[in-house]
Coordinates of C-alpha atoms and ligand atoms in Angstrom, one line a residue:
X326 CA -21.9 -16.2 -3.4
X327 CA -20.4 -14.8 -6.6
X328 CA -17.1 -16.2 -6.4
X329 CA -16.3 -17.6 -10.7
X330 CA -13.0 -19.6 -10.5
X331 CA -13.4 -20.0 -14.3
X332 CA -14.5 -16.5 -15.4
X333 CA -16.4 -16.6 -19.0
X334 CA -13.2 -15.0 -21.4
X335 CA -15.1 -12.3 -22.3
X336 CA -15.1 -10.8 -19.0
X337 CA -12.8 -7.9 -19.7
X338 CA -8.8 -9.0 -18.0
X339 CA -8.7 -6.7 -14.7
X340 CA -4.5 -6.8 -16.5
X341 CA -5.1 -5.6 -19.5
X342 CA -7.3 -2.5 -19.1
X343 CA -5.0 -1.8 -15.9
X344 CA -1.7 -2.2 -18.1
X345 CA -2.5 0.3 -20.6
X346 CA -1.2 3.8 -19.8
X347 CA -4.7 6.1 -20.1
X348 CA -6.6 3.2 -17.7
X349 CA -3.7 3.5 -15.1
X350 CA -3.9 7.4 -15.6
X351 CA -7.4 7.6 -14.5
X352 CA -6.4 4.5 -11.8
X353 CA -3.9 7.3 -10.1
X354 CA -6.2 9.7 -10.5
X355 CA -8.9 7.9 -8.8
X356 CA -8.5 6.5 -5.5
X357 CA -11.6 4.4 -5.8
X358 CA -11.1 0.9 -5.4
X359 CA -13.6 -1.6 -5.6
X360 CA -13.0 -4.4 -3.8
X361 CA -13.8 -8.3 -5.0
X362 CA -13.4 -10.8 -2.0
X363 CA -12.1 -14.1 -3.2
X364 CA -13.1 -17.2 -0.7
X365 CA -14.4 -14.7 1.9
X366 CA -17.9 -15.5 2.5
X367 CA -20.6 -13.8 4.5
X368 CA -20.1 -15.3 7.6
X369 CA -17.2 -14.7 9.6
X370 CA -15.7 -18.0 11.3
X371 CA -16.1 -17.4 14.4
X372 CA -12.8 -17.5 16.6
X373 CA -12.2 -19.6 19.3
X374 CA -12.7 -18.8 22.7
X375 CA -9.9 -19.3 23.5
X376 CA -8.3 -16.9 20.9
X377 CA -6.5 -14.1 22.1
X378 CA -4.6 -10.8 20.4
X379 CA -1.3 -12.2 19.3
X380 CA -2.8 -15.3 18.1
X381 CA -3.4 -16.2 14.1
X382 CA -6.7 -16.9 12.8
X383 CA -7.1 -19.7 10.7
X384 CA -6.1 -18.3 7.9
X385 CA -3.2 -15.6 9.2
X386 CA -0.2 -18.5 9.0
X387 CA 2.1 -16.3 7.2
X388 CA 4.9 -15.7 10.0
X389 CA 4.0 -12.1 11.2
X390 CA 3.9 -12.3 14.7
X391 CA 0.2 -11.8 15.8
X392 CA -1.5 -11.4 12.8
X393 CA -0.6 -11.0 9.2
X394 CA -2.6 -13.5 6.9
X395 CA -1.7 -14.3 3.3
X396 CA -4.0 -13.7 0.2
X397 CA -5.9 -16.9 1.1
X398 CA -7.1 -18.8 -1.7
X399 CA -6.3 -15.7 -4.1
X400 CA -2.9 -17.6 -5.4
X401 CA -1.0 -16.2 -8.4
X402 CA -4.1 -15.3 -10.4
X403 CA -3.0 -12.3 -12.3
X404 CA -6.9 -11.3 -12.7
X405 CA -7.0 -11.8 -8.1
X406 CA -3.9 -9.5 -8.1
X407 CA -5.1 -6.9 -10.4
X408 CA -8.1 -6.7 -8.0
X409 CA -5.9 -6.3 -4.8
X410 CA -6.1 -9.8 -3.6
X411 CA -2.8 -10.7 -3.5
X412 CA 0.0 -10.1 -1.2
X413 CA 2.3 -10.2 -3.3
X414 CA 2.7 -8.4 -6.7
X415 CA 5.5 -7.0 -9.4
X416 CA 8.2 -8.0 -7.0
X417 CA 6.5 -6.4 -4.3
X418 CA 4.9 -7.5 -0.8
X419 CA 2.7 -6.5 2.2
X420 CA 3.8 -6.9 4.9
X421 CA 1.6 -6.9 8.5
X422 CA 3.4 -6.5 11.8
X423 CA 1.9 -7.0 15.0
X424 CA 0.4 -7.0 17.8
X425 CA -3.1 -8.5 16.6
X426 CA -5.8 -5.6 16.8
X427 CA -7.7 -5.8 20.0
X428 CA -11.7 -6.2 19.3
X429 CA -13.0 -3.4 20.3
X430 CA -10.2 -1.3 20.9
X431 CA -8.6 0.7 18.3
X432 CA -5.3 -0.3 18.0
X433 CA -2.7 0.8 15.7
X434 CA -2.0 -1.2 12.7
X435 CA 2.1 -1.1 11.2
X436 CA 2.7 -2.8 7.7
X437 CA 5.5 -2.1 5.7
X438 CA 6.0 -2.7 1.8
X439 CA 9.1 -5.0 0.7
X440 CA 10.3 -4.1 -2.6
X441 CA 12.4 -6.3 -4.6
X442 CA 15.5 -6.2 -2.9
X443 CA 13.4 -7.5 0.1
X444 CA 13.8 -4.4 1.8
X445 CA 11.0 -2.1 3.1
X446 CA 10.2 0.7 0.3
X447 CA 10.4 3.9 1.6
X448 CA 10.0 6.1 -1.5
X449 CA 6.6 6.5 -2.8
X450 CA 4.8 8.7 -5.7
X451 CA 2.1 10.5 -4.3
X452 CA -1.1 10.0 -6.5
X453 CA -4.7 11.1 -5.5
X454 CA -2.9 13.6 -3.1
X455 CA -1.2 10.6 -0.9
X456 CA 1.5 8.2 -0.9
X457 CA -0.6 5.2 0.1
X458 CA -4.1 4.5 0.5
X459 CA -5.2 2.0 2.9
X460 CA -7.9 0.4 3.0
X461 CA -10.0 -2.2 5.7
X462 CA -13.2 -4.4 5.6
X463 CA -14.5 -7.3 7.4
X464 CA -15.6 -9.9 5.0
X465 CA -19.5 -9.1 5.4
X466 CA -18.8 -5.9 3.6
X467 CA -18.9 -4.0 6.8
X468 CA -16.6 -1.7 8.3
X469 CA -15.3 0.1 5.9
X470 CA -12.5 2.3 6.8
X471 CA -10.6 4.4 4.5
X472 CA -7.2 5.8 6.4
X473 CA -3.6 7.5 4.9
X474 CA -1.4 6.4 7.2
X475 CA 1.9 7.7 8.4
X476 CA 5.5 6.6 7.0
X477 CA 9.0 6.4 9.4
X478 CA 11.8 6.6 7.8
X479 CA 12.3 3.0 8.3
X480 CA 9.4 2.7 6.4
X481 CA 7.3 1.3 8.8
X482 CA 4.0 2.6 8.1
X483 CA 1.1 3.3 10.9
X484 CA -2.3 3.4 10.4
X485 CA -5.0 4.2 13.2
X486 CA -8.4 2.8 12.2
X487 CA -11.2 2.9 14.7
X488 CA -12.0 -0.1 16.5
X489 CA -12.1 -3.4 14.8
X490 CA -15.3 -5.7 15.8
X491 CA -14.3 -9.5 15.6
X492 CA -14.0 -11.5 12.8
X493 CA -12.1 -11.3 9.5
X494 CA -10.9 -8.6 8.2
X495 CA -9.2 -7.7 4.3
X496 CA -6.6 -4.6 4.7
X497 CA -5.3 -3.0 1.5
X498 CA -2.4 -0.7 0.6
X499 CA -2.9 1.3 -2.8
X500 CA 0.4 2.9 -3.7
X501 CA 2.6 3.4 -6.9
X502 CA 6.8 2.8 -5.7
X503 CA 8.1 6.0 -7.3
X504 CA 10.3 3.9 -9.6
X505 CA 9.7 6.9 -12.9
X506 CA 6.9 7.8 -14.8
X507 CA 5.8 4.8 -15.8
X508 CA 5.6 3.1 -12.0
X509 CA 2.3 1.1 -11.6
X510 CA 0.1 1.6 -9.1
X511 CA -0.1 -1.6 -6.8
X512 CA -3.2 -2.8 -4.5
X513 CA -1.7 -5.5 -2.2
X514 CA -4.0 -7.2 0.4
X515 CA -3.8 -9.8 3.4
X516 CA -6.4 -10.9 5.8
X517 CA -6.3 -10.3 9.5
X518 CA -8.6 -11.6 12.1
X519 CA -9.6 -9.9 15.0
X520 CA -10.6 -12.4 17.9
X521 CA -13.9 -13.4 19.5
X522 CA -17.2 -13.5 18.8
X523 CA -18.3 -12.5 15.4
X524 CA -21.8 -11.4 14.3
X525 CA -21.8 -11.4 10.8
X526 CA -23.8 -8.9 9.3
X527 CA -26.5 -9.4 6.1
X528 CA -25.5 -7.7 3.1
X529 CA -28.2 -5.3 2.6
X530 CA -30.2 -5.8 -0.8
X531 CA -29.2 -3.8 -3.6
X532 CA -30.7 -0.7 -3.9
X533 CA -29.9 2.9 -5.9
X534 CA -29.9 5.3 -2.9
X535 CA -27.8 5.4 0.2
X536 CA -27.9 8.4 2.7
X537 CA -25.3 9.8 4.9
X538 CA -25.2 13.3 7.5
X539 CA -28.5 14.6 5.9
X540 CA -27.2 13.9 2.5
X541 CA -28.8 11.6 0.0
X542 CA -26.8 9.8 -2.9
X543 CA -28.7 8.2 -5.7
X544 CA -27.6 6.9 -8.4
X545 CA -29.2 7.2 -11.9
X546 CA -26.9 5.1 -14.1
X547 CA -26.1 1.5 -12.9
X548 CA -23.1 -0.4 -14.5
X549 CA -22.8 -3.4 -16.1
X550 CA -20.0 -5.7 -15.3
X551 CA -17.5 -4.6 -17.3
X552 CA -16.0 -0.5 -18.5
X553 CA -18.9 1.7 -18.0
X554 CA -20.3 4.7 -16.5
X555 CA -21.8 5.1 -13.1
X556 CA -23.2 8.1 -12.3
X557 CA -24.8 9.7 -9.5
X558 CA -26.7 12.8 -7.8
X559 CA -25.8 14.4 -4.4
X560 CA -29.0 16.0 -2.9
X561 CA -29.7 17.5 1.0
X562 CA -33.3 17.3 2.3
X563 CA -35.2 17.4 -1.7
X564 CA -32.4 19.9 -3.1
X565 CA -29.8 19.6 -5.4
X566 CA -26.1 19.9 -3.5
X567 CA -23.9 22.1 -5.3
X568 CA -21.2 22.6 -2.4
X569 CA -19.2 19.5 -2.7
X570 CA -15.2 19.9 -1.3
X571 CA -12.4 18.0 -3.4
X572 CA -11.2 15.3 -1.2
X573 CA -8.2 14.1 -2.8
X574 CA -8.2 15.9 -5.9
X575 CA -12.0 15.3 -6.4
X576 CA -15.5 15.7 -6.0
X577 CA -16.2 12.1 -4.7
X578 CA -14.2 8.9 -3.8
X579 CA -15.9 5.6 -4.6
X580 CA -14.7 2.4 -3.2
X581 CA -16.1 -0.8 -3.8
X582 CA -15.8 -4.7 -2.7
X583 CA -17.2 -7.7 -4.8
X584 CA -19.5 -9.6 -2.4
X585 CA -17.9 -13.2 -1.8
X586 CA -14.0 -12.4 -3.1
X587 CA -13.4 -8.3 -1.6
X588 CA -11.8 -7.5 -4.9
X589 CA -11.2 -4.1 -5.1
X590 CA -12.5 -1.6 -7.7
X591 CA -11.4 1.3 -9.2
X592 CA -13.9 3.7 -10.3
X593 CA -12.8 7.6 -11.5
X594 CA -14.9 10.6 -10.9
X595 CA -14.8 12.2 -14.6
X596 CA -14.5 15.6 -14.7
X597 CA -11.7 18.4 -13.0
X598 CA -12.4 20.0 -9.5
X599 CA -12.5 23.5 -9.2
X600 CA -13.3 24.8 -6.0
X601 CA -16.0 24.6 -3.1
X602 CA -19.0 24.1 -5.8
X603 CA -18.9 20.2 -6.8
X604 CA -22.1 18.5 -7.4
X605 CA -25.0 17.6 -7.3
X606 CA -23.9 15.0 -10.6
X607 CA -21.2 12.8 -10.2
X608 CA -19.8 11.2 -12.8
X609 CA -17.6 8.2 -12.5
X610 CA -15.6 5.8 -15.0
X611 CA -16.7 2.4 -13.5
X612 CA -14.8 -0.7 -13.9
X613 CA -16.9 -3.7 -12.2
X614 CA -14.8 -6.8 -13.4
X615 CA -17.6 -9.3 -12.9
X616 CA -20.9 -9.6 -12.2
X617 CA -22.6 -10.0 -8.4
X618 CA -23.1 -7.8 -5.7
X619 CA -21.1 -4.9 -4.8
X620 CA -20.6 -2.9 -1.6
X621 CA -20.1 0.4 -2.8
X622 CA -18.9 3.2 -0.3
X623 CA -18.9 7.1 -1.8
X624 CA -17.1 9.5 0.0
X625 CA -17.6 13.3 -0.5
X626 CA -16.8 16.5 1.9
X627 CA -19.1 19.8 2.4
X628 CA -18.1 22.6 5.1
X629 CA -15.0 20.2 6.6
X630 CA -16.8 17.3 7.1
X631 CA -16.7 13.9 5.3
X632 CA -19.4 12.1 4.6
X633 CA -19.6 8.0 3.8
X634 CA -22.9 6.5 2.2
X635 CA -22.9 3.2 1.2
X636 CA -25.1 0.7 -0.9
X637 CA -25.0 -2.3 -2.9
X638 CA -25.1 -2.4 -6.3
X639 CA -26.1 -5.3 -7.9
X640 CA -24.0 -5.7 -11.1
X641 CA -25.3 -7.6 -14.0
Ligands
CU1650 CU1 -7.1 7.4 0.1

């Protein structure tokens, strides 16, 4: 596990480089979190028997009715909420309402964001073409589901992942409050478990190549921890591919989770799209705040269809 409750100083501050006007630019632009997971080992606790949809886990104790978990042991650290590991942050909260998801089953999932008149927000700036990005993964890395879900008016907001297997689970909401031009754009996070048995899965090693559809991803630049450049070729059976869509106002979407804490990552495909023709190089402005393993999921569209690859990256 990679989890560094004192963090060497000259790790670069997830705050600083977030605060400053041309990071949180390319932050809006991006929609490619990175996630660290604080606390959150590999195995998944496995839930009681007796454990049932509409009761908390463990760690869920926050007062939502069925499920809604706080940030765990990610406290006040402005570092943890930079990274999305809070539920709380800049006056604002997550909120999860029930009923617990059903292993299994998909089941809808409503959250709404109090802002801080306590009330739920129901304005939002779109950035990377949405108003909020949501995000879920169970704390073995595996899972991954990236969703936009739908606002009421009451802003309640719905989102309709597929089927959660037990154990527990990190959900995100990336969103900027649309507060004026200089509104920051907020990651907030609780845990949720889903009941029963879990399997935990092995983090598979790190590696520079992850395939999806037909489509293989490698990557030829590997980050340090820190500011730095990942980049990355898209190629279909030996060939280049030079027919990448923009999905959501880009070539590629990169997310990625820190092994051990699920802190969330922000990495920005450089360049502008310009039609059907993306590819096959991918560029991306990588911010990995520490060092450890990574779970990195890219997400690109040909012909309609999305594609998800995902590797590990081990970050030095
Ligand atoms: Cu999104």
């Amino acid at each position: 596990m990679t989890a560094q409750p004192d963090r060497p100083t000259a790790r670069p501050s997830l705050a600083g480089p977030l605060a400053h006007p041309l990071a949180r630019r390319w932050l809006l632009a991006s929609c490619v979190p990175v996630l660290l997971v604080l606390g959150m080992a590999l195995t998944v606790p496995p839930a009681p028997s007796a454990a049932t949809a509409g009761t908390p886990g463990p760690a869920d104790m926050a007062g939502m009715p069925g499920m809604a978990g706080t940030a765990g042991t990610a406290g006040d650290s402005p570092d943890l909420a930079a990274a999305g590991l809070t539920a709380e942050r800049n006056g604002y909260r997550l909120d999860l309402a029930g009923p617990a998801p059903t292993p299994g089953r998909a089941t809808d999932l409503r959250f709404t964001v109090a802002g801080p008149d306590g009330s739920p927000v129901t304005d939002f700036a779109v950035h990377q073409t949405k108003k909020l990005h949501f995000y879920a993964i169970r704390s073995d890395l595996t899972g991954f589901q990236h969703l936009h879900p739908d606002l009421a008016e009451d802003g309640t907001w719905t989102a309709a992942p597929d089927a959660l297997a037990p154990g527990s689970w990190r959900l995100y909401a990336d969103f900027v409050p649309n507060t004026g031009p200089h509104a920051a754009e907020l990651v907030l996070s609780r845990t949720v478990t889903v009941p029963g048995e879990a399997a935990p899965v092995p983090l598979p090693a790190p590696g520079d190549t992850a395939t999806a559809d037909g489509y293989t991803v490698t990557l030829t630049a590997r980050p340090a921890a820190g500011a730095h450049r990942l980049t990355a070729v898209v190629s279909r059976d030996g060939r280049p591919v030079r027919d990448l869509q923009p999905y959501l106002d880009a070539y590629a979407h990169l997310s990625a989770f820190h092994e051990g804490d699920l802190a969330l990552a922000h990495l920005h495909p450089a360049g502008t799209v310009d039609g059907d023709h993306g590819g096959p190089e991918l560029t991306f402005q990588a911010l990995f705040p520490e060092p450890g393993n990574w779970r990195v999921f890219l997400q690109f569209r040909t012909a309609g269809q999305l594609h998800t690859a995902a590797l590990t990256l081990r970050v030095d």
